[in-house]
Coordinates of C-alpha atoms and ligand atoms in Angstrom, one line a residue:
Chain I
M23 CA -2.2 -35.0 -22.5
F24 CA 0.5 -38.0 -22.8
K25 CA 2.1 -37.6 -19.0
S26 CA 5.6 -39.2 -19.2
A27 CA 7.8 -40.9 -16.4
Q28 CA 8.7 -38.6 -13.1
S29 CA 11.5 -38.0 -13.7
V30 CA 11.1 -36.4 -17.2
E31 CA 8.5 -34.2 -16.2
R32 CA 10.8 -33.0 -13.6
L33 CA 13.7 -32.0 -16.0
I34 CA 11.1 -30.9 -18.9
A35 CA 9.7 -28.8 -15.5
E36 CA 12.9 -27.2 -15.0
L37 CA 14.1 -26.4 -18.5
T38 CA 11.5 -24.3 -19.3
R39 CA 12.3 -22.3 -16.0
L40 CA 15.2 -20.9 -18.7
P41 CA 14.7 -18.1 -20.5
G42 CA 13.1 -18.3 -23.9
I43 CA 12.6 -21.8 -23.4
G44 CA 8.6 -23.3 -24.3
R45 CA 7.5 -26.5 -23.1
K46 CA 7.6 -27.7 -26.6
T47 CA 11.2 -27.1 -26.5
A48 CA 12.2 -28.0 -23.2
Q49 CA 10.4 -31.5 -24.4
R50 CA 12.5 -31.8 -27.2
L51 CA 16.1 -31.2 -24.7
T52 CA 14.8 -33.7 -22.1
F53 CA 14.5 -36.5 -25.1
W54 CA 18.0 -35.4 -26.4
I55 CA 19.3 -35.6 -22.9
L56 CA 17.9 -39.1 -22.5
K57 CA 19.3 -40.5 -25.9
M58 CA 23.1 -38.8 -24.5
K59 CA 25.4 -41.3 -23.0
K60 CA 25.8 -40.8 -19.4
D61 CA 29.3 -39.1 -19.4
D62 CA 28.2 -36.6 -21.4
A63 CA 24.9 -35.9 -19.0
A64 CA 26.6 -36.1 -16.0
R65 CA 29.8 -34.0 -17.7
L66 CA 26.6 -31.2 -18.4
A67 CA 25.4 -31.7 -14.7
Q68 CA 28.6 -30.9 -14.0
A69 CA 29.3 -28.2 -15.7
I70 CA 26.2 -26.4 -14.5
L71 CA 27.6 -26.8 -10.7
D72 CA 30.5 -25.3 -11.7
V73 CA 29.7 -22.1 -12.4
K74 CA 27.6 -21.5 -9.6
E75 CA 30.6 -22.9 -7.4
K76 CA 33.4 -21.4 -9.0
V77 CA 32.3 -18.1 -10.7
R78 CA 31.9 -14.9 -8.7
R79 CA 31.3 -11.0 -9.3
C80 CA 34.6 -9.2 -9.8
S81 CA 34.8 -6.7 -6.7
I82 CA 36.1 -3.9 -8.7
C83 CA 33.4 -4.5 -11.8
S84 CA 30.9 -6.7 -10.7
N85 CA 32.0 -9.0 -13.8
I86 CA 31.7 -12.9 -13.5
T87 CA 35.2 -14.3 -12.3
E88 CA 36.7 -17.7 -11.6
T89 CA 39.4 -15.4 -9.6
E90 CA 38.9 -12.2 -8.2
P91 CA 39.9 -9.6 -9.2
C92 CA 39.1 -10.8 -12.6
H93 CA 41.5 -11.2 -15.6
I94 CA 40.3 -8.0 -17.4
C95 CA 40.8 -5.8 -13.7
L96 CA 44.0 -7.9 -13.7
D97 CA 45.5 -7.3 -17.2
S98 CA 48.2 -4.4 -17.2
K99 CA 48.7 -4.1 -20.4
R100 CA 45.2 -2.8 -20.5
D101 CA 44.3 1.3 -20.7
R102 CA 43.5 2.1 -16.7
T103 CA 42.1 5.6 -17.7
T104 CA 38.9 4.6 -19.7
V105 CA 36.0 2.3 -18.4
C106 CA 33.2 1.3 -20.0
V107 CA 29.9 0.7 -18.1
V108 CA 27.5 -2.0 -19.8
E109 CA 24.5 -3.4 -18.0
E110 CA 25.5 -6.9 -17.7
A111 CA 28.4 -9.4 -17.6
N112 CA 27.1 -10.2 -21.0
D113 CA 27.5 -7.5 -22.4
V114 CA 31.2 -7.8 -21.1
L115 CA 31.3 -10.8 -23.3
A116 CA 30.3 -9.2 -26.4
L117 CA 31.9 -6.4 -26.2
E118 CA 35.5 -8.2 -25.2
K119 CA 34.2 -10.5 -29.0
S120 CA 34.8 -7.0 -30.8
G121 CA 38.0 -7.0 -29.5
E122 CA 38.3 -3.6 -30.2
Y123 CA 38.2 -2.4 -26.7
R124 CA 41.1 -2.4 -24.4
G125 CA 40.2 -0.4 -21.5
L126 CA 37.9 -1.4 -18.1
Y127 CA 34.9 -2.9 -17.4
H128 CA 31.8 -1.6 -14.7
V129 CA 28.7 -4.1 -14.7
L130 CA 25.7 -2.0 -13.1
E131 CA 23.8 -4.8 -13.1
G132 CA 20.7 -3.6 -14.7
A133 CA 19.3 -0.2 -15.6
L134 CA 17.2 1.5 -14.4
S135 CA 13.4 0.7 -14.6
P136 CA 10.8 1.7 -11.8
L137 CA 8.5 -0.4 -13.4
D138 CA 10.6 -3.1 -12.2
G139 CA 11.4 -1.5 -9.1
I140 CA 14.6 -0.9 -10.3
G141 CA 15.9 2.8 -9.0
P142 CA 19.5 3.8 -8.6
E143 CA 19.9 2.3 -5.2
K144 CA 19.8 -0.8 -6.6
L145 CA 22.1 -0.4 -9.5
R146 CA 26.5 0.2 -8.9
F147 CA 26.4 3.6 -9.3
K148 CA 28.5 4.4 -6.2
E149 CA 30.7 1.9 -6.8
L150 CA 31.5 3.2 -10.3
V151 CA 31.5 7.1 -8.5
D152 CA 34.0 6.0 -6.1
R153 CA 36.4 4.7 -8.9
I154 CA 36.7 7.4 -10.9
G155 CA 39.0 8.8 -8.9
S156 CA 41.8 6.3 -9.4
G157 CA 43.2 8.1 -12.4
V158 CA 39.9 7.3 -15.0
K159 CA 40.0 9.7 -17.3
E160 CA 36.9 8.6 -19.9
V161 CA 33.8 6.6 -18.5
I162 CA 32.2 5.0 -22.0
I163 CA 28.2 4.2 -21.4
A164 CA 27.5 1.1 -23.7
T165 CA 24.1 0.9 -21.9
N166 CA 21.8 -0.8 -24.1
P167 CA 19.8 1.0 -26.7
N168 CA 16.5 1.2 -25.5
V169 CA 14.3 3.4 -22.8
E170 CA 15.9 1.7 -19.8
G171 CA 19.2 1.8 -21.4
E172 CA 18.9 5.3 -22.3
A173 CA 17.3 6.7 -18.7
T174 CA 20.4 5.1 -17.1
A175 CA 23.1 6.7 -19.6
V176 CA 21.4 10.2 -18.3
Y177 CA 21.3 9.2 -15.2
I178 CA 25.0 8.5 -15.9
S179 CA 26.5 11.3 -17.1
K180 CA 24.6 13.3 -14.5
L181 CA 26.7 11.6 -12.0
M182 CA 29.8 12.1 -13.9
K183 CA 29.3 15.6 -13.8
P184 CA 30.8 17.0 -10.9
L185 CA 33.8 14.4 -11.8
R186 CA 35.5 16.1 -14.6
V187 CA 35.6 12.9 -16.1
K188 CA 35.3 12.9 -19.8
V189 CA 32.0 10.8 -20.8
T190 CA 31.2 9.6 -24.0
R191 CA 28.1 7.4 -25.3
I192 CA 28.9 4.6 -27.8
A193 CA 27.2 5.8 -31.1
R194 CA 23.5 4.8 -31.5
G195 CA 24.6 2.5 -34.2
L196 CA 22.7 -0.5 -32.6
P197 CA 19.1 -0.9 -34.0
V198 CA 16.6 0.2 -31.9
G199 CA 15.5 -2.1 -29.7
S200 CA 18.1 -4.7 -29.7
D201 CA 20.2 -5.1 -27.1
L202 CA 24.4 -5.3 -27.0
E203 CA 24.0 -9.1 -26.4
Y204 CA 22.3 -9.7 -30.0
A205 CA 24.3 -6.9 -31.8
D206 CA 27.5 -8.8 -34.5
Q207 CA 31.0 -8.0 -33.6
S208 CA 31.3 -5.4 -36.7
T209 CA 28.8 -3.3 -35.6
L210 CA 30.0 -3.2 -32.3
S211 CA 33.2 -2.5 -33.5
K212 CA 31.7 0.4 -35.8
A213 CA 30.0 1.9 -32.1
L214 CA 32.6 2.6 -30.6
Q215 CA 34.8 3.6 -33.0
G216 CA 31.7 6.4 -33.5
R217 CA 31.3 6.7 -29.5
Q218 CA 30.0 10.6 -29.2
E219 CA 30.8 12.9 -26.2
F220 CA 27.8 13.1 -23.8
Chain G
M7 CA 4.6 25.6 -48.2
G8 CA 4.3 29.2 -48.2
S9 CA 2.7 29.9 -51.7
R10 CA 0.3 27.0 -51.2
R11 CA -0.5 28.6 -47.4
F12 CA -3.6 31.2 -49.3
Q13 CA -4.4 28.4 -52.6
R14 CA -7.9 28.3 -52.8
H15 CA -8.7 24.4 -54.0
S16 CA -11.5 23.8 -55.9
V17 CA -12.7 20.1 -55.4
C18 CA -11.5 19.0 -59.3
D19 CA -8.5 20.8 -60.0
V20 CA -6.9 18.9 -56.7
F21 CA -6.4 15.9 -58.1
R22 CA -5.3 16.5 -61.6
V23 CA -1.2 15.9 -60.3
N24 CA -0.5 12.9 -62.6
Y25 CA 0.5 10.4 -60.2
I26 CA 3.4 7.8 -61.7
H27 CA 1.6 4.3 -59.8
G28 CA -1.7 3.4 -58.2
V29 CA -1.6 2.0 -55.0
N30 CA -4.8 -1.1 -55.1
L31 CA -5.8 -4.3 -53.5
S32 CA -7.0 -6.8 -56.5
N33 CA -7.7 -9.3 -54.3
V34 CA -9.1 -9.6 -50.8
R35 CA -9.3 -13.2 -48.7
L36 CA -11.2 -13.1 -45.3
N37 CA -11.1 -15.6 -43.6
Q38 CA -13.6 -15.5 -39.3
F39 CA -13.4 -12.1 -40.0
R40 CA -16.5 -10.5 -38.2
N41 CA -20.0 -11.6 -39.7
L42 CA -17.8 -12.9 -43.3
A43 CA -16.9 -16.3 -42.6
A44 CA -15.4 -16.9 -45.5
A45 CA -15.5 -14.3 -48.8
E46 CA -12.6 -14.1 -52.0
V47 CA -13.1 -10.4 -53.5
Q48 CA -11.7 -9.0 -56.5
L49 CA -11.4 -5.5 -56.8
S50 CA -11.3 -3.0 -59.1
P51 CA -8.2 -0.4 -59.3
K52 CA -10.4 2.5 -59.7
A53 CA -13.6 2.5 -58.1
N54 CA -15.6 -0.2 -56.2
L55 CA -19.2 0.2 -54.9
I56 CA -20.5 -2.6 -52.3
F57 CA -23.9 -2.7 -51.8
G58 CA -26.3 -4.4 -49.3
S59 CA -29.1 -4.6 -46.2
N60 CA -27.9 -3.0 -43.4
G61 CA -25.7 -5.3 -41.2
A62 CA -25.0 -7.5 -44.3
G63 CA -21.7 -7.1 -43.9
K64 CA -20.5 -3.9 -45.9
S65 CA -18.3 -2.1 -43.4
N66 CA -16.5 -5.3 -42.4
L67 CA -15.3 -5.8 -45.6
L68 CA -13.8 -1.9 -45.6
E69 CA -12.7 -2.8 -42.0
A70 CA -11.4 -5.7 -43.3
I71 CA -9.4 -3.7 -46.3
Y72 CA -8.4 -1.3 -43.2
Y73 CA -7.0 -3.9 -41.3
L74 CA -4.5 -5.3 -44.2
C75 CA -3.2 -1.8 -44.8
T76 CA -2.4 -0.7 -40.7
A77 CA -3.6 -3.3 -38.4
K78 CA -6.0 -2.1 -37.3
S79 CA -9.6 -1.2 -37.3
F80 CA -11.1 2.2 -38.5
R81 CA -13.7 2.2 -35.9
G82 CA -10.9 1.9 -33.3
A83 CA -12.4 -2.1 -32.7
S84 CA -9.8 -4.8 -30.9
D85 CA -8.6 -8.1 -32.2
D86 CA -11.1 -9.7 -30.6
E87 CA -13.6 -7.8 -31.8
M88 CA -13.3 -8.2 -35.2
K89 CA -12.6 -11.9 -35.2
A90 CA -16.0 -14.1 -35.8
R91 CA -17.8 -15.8 -33.0
D92 CA -17.3 -18.9 -32.0
A93 CA -14.1 -18.4 -34.6
E94 CA -10.6 -20.0 -33.0
F95 CA -8.5 -16.7 -34.9
F96 CA -9.3 -14.8 -38.4
R97 CA -7.2 -14.2 -41.0
L98 CA -7.1 -11.8 -44.5
E99 CA -4.5 -12.0 -47.2
G100 CA -4.4 -9.5 -49.8
D101 CA -2.4 -8.9 -52.9
G102 CA -2.3 -5.6 -54.7
K103 CA 0.1 -3.0 -56.2
A104 CA 2.2 -0.3 -54.1
A105 CA 5.1 1.8 -55.6
G106 CA 4.9 0.2 -58.9
Q107 CA 5.5 -3.4 -57.1
S108 CA 3.3 -6.2 -56.1
V109 CA 2.7 -6.3 -52.9
R110 CA 0.9 -9.3 -51.1
I111 CA 0.2 -9.3 -46.9
E112 CA -1.3 -11.6 -44.8
I113 CA -2.3 -11.0 -41.2
A114 CA -3.5 -14.0 -39.1
Y115 CA -5.0 -13.1 -35.2
K116 CA -5.4 -15.6 -32.5
P117 CA -5.9 -14.4 -29.1
G118 CA -3.6 -14.8 -26.7
E119 CA -0.9 -15.1 -29.4
K120 CA 1.0 -12.4 -31.5
K121 CA -0.3 -11.2 -34.2
R122 CA 1.1 -12.7 -37.6
L123 CA 2.1 -10.4 -40.6
K124 CA 3.9 -12.1 -43.6
I125 CA 4.6 -9.4 -46.2
N126 CA 5.7 -10.9 -49.9
D127 CA 5.6 -14.6 -48.0
V128 CA 8.0 -13.1 -45.5
A129 CA 7.1 -13.5 -41.5
E130 CA 7.4 -9.8 -40.5
P131 CA 7.6 -8.6 -36.9
R132 CA 7.4 -5.0 -37.4
V133 CA 4.1 -3.3 -37.6
S134 CA 6.0 -0.3 -39.2
S135 CA 6.4 -2.2 -42.9
L136 CA 2.6 -2.7 -43.2
Y137 CA 2.6 0.6 -43.0
E138 CA 5.4 1.2 -46.1
Q139 CA 3.1 -0.7 -48.1
F140 CA -0.7 0.6 -49.0
R141 CA -1.7 3.8 -47.3
V142 CA -5.6 3.5 -46.7
V143 CA -8.1 6.6 -45.4
S144 CA -11.8 5.6 -44.3
F145 CA -14.6 8.1 -44.3
G146 CA -17.4 6.5 -42.0
P147 CA -20.4 7.4 -40.3
D148 CA -18.2 7.0 -37.1
D149 CA -15.9 10.0 -38.1
V150 CA -18.0 12.2 -35.9
E151 CA -16.6 11.2 -33.0
L152 CA -13.3 12.9 -34.3
V153 CA -15.4 16.0 -33.3
Y154 CA -17.9 14.9 -30.5
G155 CA -15.4 12.1 -29.0
A156 CA -12.4 11.7 -26.7
P157 CA -9.5 13.7 -27.0
S158 CA -8.0 9.9 -27.3
V159 CA -10.2 10.1 -30.8
R160 CA -8.1 12.5 -32.3
R161 CA -5.0 11.6 -31.2
R162 CA -5.5 8.2 -32.8
F163 CA -6.2 9.8 -35.9
L164 CA -3.5 11.7 -35.8
D165 CA -1.0 8.5 -34.7
I166 CA -2.7 6.8 -37.7
S167 CA -2.4 9.3 -40.4
I168 CA 0.9 10.4 -39.7
A169 CA 2.7 6.5 -39.1
Q170 CA 1.8 6.3 -42.5
I171 CA 3.5 9.0 -43.7
E172 CA 6.4 8.5 -41.4
P173 CA 6.4 4.9 -40.3
L174 CA 9.3 5.7 -38.4
Y175 CA 6.8 7.6 -35.8
I176 CA 5.6 4.1 -34.7
S177 CA 9.2 3.6 -32.8
L178 CA 9.1 7.0 -32.1
L179 CA 5.4 6.6 -30.2
W180 CA 6.3 3.1 -29.0
E181 CA 9.6 4.5 -26.8
Y182 CA 7.3 7.9 -26.0
K183 CA 4.7 5.0 -24.0
K184 CA 7.4 3.2 -23.1
T185 CA 8.8 5.9 -21.2
L186 CA 5.5 7.3 -20.1
A187 CA 5.1 4.6 -18.4
Q188 CA 8.3 3.9 -16.7
R189 CA 7.7 7.3 -15.5
N190 CA 4.2 6.8 -14.6
A191 CA 5.7 3.8 -12.3
L192 CA 8.1 6.1 -10.9
L193 CA 5.6 9.1 -9.6
R194 CA 3.6 6.5 -8.4
D195 CA 6.1 5.3 -6.2
L196 CA 7.4 8.7 -5.5
G197 CA 4.7 9.7 -4.9
E198 CA 3.1 7.3 -1.6
A199 CA 6.4 8.3 -0.2
Y200 CA 5.5 12.1 -1.1
E201 CA 2.3 11.8 1.0
S202 CA 4.0 10.4 3.7
L203 CA 7.0 12.5 4.4
G204 CA 6.1 15.8 2.6
A205 CA 9.3 15.6 0.6
I206 CA 10.4 13.7 -2.6
E207 CA 14.1 11.3 -2.0
Y208 CA 15.5 10.5 -5.3
E209 CA 14.2 13.6 -7.3
E210 CA 17.4 13.2 -9.3
S211 CA 16.2 9.8 -10.3
L212 CA 13.2 11.3 -11.5
E213 CA 15.0 14.2 -13.6
V214 CA 16.1 11.7 -16.0
W215 CA 12.7 10.5 -16.8
D216 CA 11.7 14.3 -17.1
E217 CA 14.5 14.7 -19.6
K218 CA 13.7 11.1 -21.5
L219 CA 9.6 12.1 -21.6
A220 CA 10.9 15.9 -23.2
S221 CA 13.5 14.8 -25.7
V222 CA 10.6 11.8 -27.1
G223 CA 7.9 13.7 -26.5
L224 CA 9.0 17.2 -28.8
A225 CA 9.4 14.9 -31.3
V226 CA 6.2 13.4 -31.0
H227 CA 4.8 16.6 -31.4
D228 CA 7.1 17.9 -33.9
A229 CA 5.4 15.4 -35.6
R230 CA 2.1 16.1 -35.4
R231 CA 2.8 19.4 -35.6
R232 CA 3.9 19.3 -39.3
F233 CA 1.0 17.0 -40.0
L234 CA -1.7 19.1 -39.2
R235 CA 0.0 22.6 -40.7
S236 CA -0.1 20.6 -44.0
V237 CA -3.1 19.2 -43.3
S238 CA -5.1 22.3 -42.4
D239 CA -4.6 24.5 -45.2
L240 CA -5.8 21.4 -46.9
A241 CA -9.1 20.9 -44.8
S242 CA -10.2 24.5 -45.3
G243 CA -9.6 24.4 -48.9
Y244 CA -11.8 21.1 -49.2
H245 CA -14.5 22.8 -46.6
Q246 CA -14.8 25.7 -49.2
S247 CA -15.3 23.6 -51.7
L248 CA -17.6 21.3 -50.1
T249 CA -20.0 24.2 -48.6
N250 CA -19.4 27.2 -51.0
M251 CA -19.4 29.4 -48.0
D252 CA -17.4 31.2 -46.3
G253 CA -17.0 30.2 -42.8
D254 CA -13.4 29.0 -42.8
F255 CA -12.8 25.7 -40.9
V256 CA -10.0 25.9 -38.5
M257 CA -8.0 23.1 -36.8
E258 CA -5.6 24.1 -34.0
Y259 CA -3.0 21.7 -32.4
S260 CA -3.1 22.1 -28.9
I261 CA -0.2 20.6 -27.7
S262 CA 0.1 19.7 -23.8
P263 CA 2.2 21.5 -21.8
R264 CA 2.1 24.8 -23.5
L265 CA 5.4 26.6 -23.3
D266 CA 6.8 29.9 -24.5
D267 CA 9.3 28.0 -26.4
Y268 CA 9.6 24.2 -27.3
S269 CA 12.7 23.4 -26.1
Q270 CA 14.1 20.3 -24.3
C271 CA 15.0 22.6 -21.5
A272 CA 11.7 24.0 -21.5
F273 CA 9.6 21.5 -21.1
A274 CA 11.4 20.2 -18.3
E275 CA 12.0 22.9 -16.7
K276 CA 7.6 22.7 -17.1
L277 CA 7.9 19.2 -15.1
K278 CA 10.1 20.9 -12.5
S279 CA 7.5 23.2 -11.9
R280 CA 4.9 20.8 -11.9
R281 CA 6.5 18.4 -9.8
R282 CA 4.0 18.8 -7.2
R283 CA 1.1 18.4 -9.2
E284 CA 2.1 15.1 -10.5
L285 CA 3.2 13.8 -7.1
M286 CA -0.3 14.2 -6.2
M287 CA -2.0 12.6 -9.4
R288 CA 0.5 10.0 -9.2
Q289 CA 0.6 10.0 -12.8
S290 CA 2.5 12.4 -16.0
M291 CA 0.0 15.0 -16.3
Y292 CA 2.0 16.8 -19.9
G293 CA 2.8 15.3 -22.6
P294 CA 1.8 14.4 -25.8
H295 CA -0.5 11.6 -24.6
R296 CA -2.7 14.7 -23.9
D297 CA -2.5 16.7 -26.6
D298 CA -6.0 17.6 -28.6
I299 CA -7.6 19.0 -31.7
T300 CA -9.6 21.8 -31.6
F301 CA -12.3 21.9 -34.9
S302 CA -13.8 25.3 -35.5
I303 CA -16.0 26.5 -38.3
G304 CA -16.2 30.4 -38.9
R305 CA -14.4 31.1 -35.1
S306 CA -16.8 29.2 -33.9
D307 CA -16.1 25.5 -31.7
C308 CA -17.8 22.6 -34.0
R309 CA -18.2 20.2 -31.0
S310 CA -20.8 23.2 -29.3
F311 CA -22.1 25.5 -32.5
A312 CA -22.2 23.1 -35.5
S313 CA -24.8 21.1 -36.4
R314 CA -24.5 17.1 -37.3
G315 CA -24.3 17.8 -41.0
Q316 CA -22.0 20.7 -39.9
V317 CA -19.3 18.0 -38.5
K318 CA -20.2 15.7 -41.7
T319 CA -19.0 17.9 -43.7
A320 CA -16.5 19.0 -41.8
T321 CA -14.7 15.7 -41.1
L322 CA -15.2 14.7 -44.4
A323 CA -13.0 17.5 -45.5
L324 CA -10.6 16.6 -43.5
K325 CA -10.5 12.9 -44.6
L326 CA -10.4 14.5 -48.4
A327 CA -7.1 16.5 -47.1
V328 CA -5.3 13.7 -45.5
V329 CA -5.9 12.0 -48.8
E330 CA -4.0 14.9 -50.5
H331 CA -1.3 15.2 -48.0
I332 CA -0.3 11.3 -48.3
G333 CA -0.4 11.7 -52.3
N334 CA 1.3 14.5 -52.2
V335 CA 3.9 12.9 -49.7
C336 CA 4.5 9.4 -51.1
G337 CA 4.1 10.3 -54.7
E338 CA 0.7 8.2 -54.7
P339 CA -2.6 8.7 -53.4
P340 CA -3.7 6.3 -51.0
I341 CA -6.8 3.8 -51.1
L342 CA -10.0 5.5 -49.9
L343 CA -13.0 3.8 -48.4
L344 CA -16.6 5.5 -47.8
D345 CA -18.8 3.6 -45.4
E346 CA -22.2 4.7 -46.3
I347 CA -21.9 8.1 -47.3
Y348 CA -25.1 8.6 -49.1
S349 CA -27.1 8.5 -47.1
D350 CA -25.4 11.1 -44.9
F351 CA -25.1 13.8 -47.4
D352 CA -27.4 15.8 -49.8
R353 CA -27.0 16.3 -53.7
A354 CA -24.8 19.1 -53.8
R355 CA -22.3 17.4 -51.5
L356 CA -22.6 14.1 -53.3
D357 CA -22.2 15.9 -56.6
A358 CA -18.7 17.3 -55.5
V359 CA -17.8 14.0 -54.1
S360 CA -18.7 12.2 -57.1
G361 CA -16.6 14.7 -58.9
L362 CA -13.6 13.7 -56.5
L363 CA -13.9 9.7 -56.8
S364 CA -13.3 9.8 -61.2
S365 CA -10.0 11.4 -60.7
M366 CA -8.9 9.0 -57.5
S367 CA -7.0 6.3 -57.2
Q368 CA -8.7 2.9 -55.8
V369 CA -11.7 3.6 -54.1
L370 CA -14.5 1.5 -52.4
V371 CA -17.8 2.9 -51.4
T372 CA -20.6 1.0 -49.4
T373 CA -24.0 2.0 -50.0
S374 CA -27.2 0.2 -48.9
K375 CA -29.4 1.8 -51.4
L376 CA -28.3 1.3 -55.0
E377 CA -30.4 3.8 -55.9
E378 CA -29.0 6.5 -53.7
A379 CA -25.5 5.9 -55.2
R380 CA -25.4 8.6 -57.7
D381 CA -23.6 9.1 -60.8
L382 CA -23.3 4.8 -60.9
T383 CA -21.3 5.4 -64.2
I384 CA -17.6 5.8 -62.3
F385 CA -18.1 2.5 -61.2
D386 CA -16.7 -0.5 -62.9
N387 CA -16.9 -3.0 -60.3
I388 CA -19.8 -4.1 -57.8
L389 CA -20.1 -6.2 -55.0
M390 CA -23.2 -7.6 -53.2
V391 CA -22.9 -8.3 -49.7
E392 CA -25.7 -10.6 -48.4
S393 CA -25.7 -11.9 -45.3
G394 CA -21.5 -12.3 -44.5
K395 CA -21.4 -13.6 -48.4
V396 CA -19.7 -11.5 -50.9
A397 CA -20.8 -12.0 -54.7
L398 CA -19.7 -10.0 -58.1
H399 CA -22.7 -8.5 -59.0
G400 CA -20.9 -6.7 -62.5
T401 CA -19.2 -4.0 -63.9
H402 CA -22.0 -2.3 -64.9
L403 CA -25.6 -2.2 -63.3
Ligands
ZN509 ZN1 37.4 -7.1 -12.8

């Protein structure tokens, strides 16, 4: 195989570690970066460093944020009686884009998956239970419509039972095997409107 | 359903229904599939006879056609086994008609890569779409394994047959498999802790997977039960016609777990009551992955009491029943593949089968001895396979 300069090889190797990027794509990106103006390349590098340095998780909902708490938890116009439970912070991004939802979020940081060694103790269930006391009336479960997300939803509904809070599941309008992240916005609005009591 | 139950079928009146369309493959191209390095085969929409000596590749041609319809081998072989030795990949293409529409299928397999499927020139990531095109039923020497083989052989038969009628069944099975894998992983972890501590931690997280296994498992049970209910009456009808004897051929679905009432609640309760056993075994011991079918003739279990000949006839009756059931549900009978049928049956049975063939949709029959094939007049396309090459022999003998 053709061996290029060492620093080029290193960038290709780093890019290959990103999800969904194979060696071919990594090579294409590397050669694209090589052709970039130095300023543009510096901006890209700085943007990567910034997210690592400035971005943290909100102490209330665990959404990614630069402020503490996050702008959603801070927003007094949002409905504080409703909490939408999602697996990952990028699910918050997808639901926010739909513009339909005005309540708060709770990011679990994953879904139950014994195969990956993820049990209830590894997810933010305890924090969710703690939040229910402060005036929350409805918990909307928006975990992914796959086996792990469904099991997680069942777990949450069991957890919420003694707390006398309304629990709804986002309608299964999303195609099976698809994640929230990939659902388009109109599908998401419909899903939110059609949520059903668990 | 009710009136059908007691209806006896004579072999000839079964296919009197006029199907609107005939599903068939008209042209099949093979590349590096088993011993067929490169072949293009023209097929008749009616009755095709394929002859050639043993090992020439007749069954491989049928297997390729089956693969074009299901992306699976009818012998349960793996993709790697079907790839020609020393070849990098295998590739199959087929043109035909299904539901009155022209359909083109292309499937390629390269070790270490995902199977590539194209339907009408469009890449298709889901196998379930393939199952909506050509339906197929095969019968051959290996099918005695349905009686003699392991339960997994019978579950595979159930699953492939049902998937052809209800393509969504494939996603259901997939969901079940994932749930089972997750639950088994949890039982492994908890089982270890149970052995050392004598107590279960996080039992509530196991209950979540109990419920999921029960809800998906019940849906699989339902589909299998529905299928067997329709097919078992048809099968005993065919068995009656093929044998002219009264020993009733009966198929019984043995469901795991056995329950008095098949509800999600009862299923989950059962799992809870067997918690210790599952924790000790460290795997799921109940569910559709443990289902089975038992076959009996005249109340005696086929596996222990029937002769090999009786088993062959019974499994043929079963396959013919599946053909009719698919025809009833989908509006057109499937392609029927009969591998080496002539050497296995006596004259009376073959006459009964020949009677059926002329009224079927597309049929492909293999034989190693032309003189064994009866009623050669029904075939309107005869192919010869010799050492991995396929040639047209003619439309008549
Ligand atoms: Zn927040």
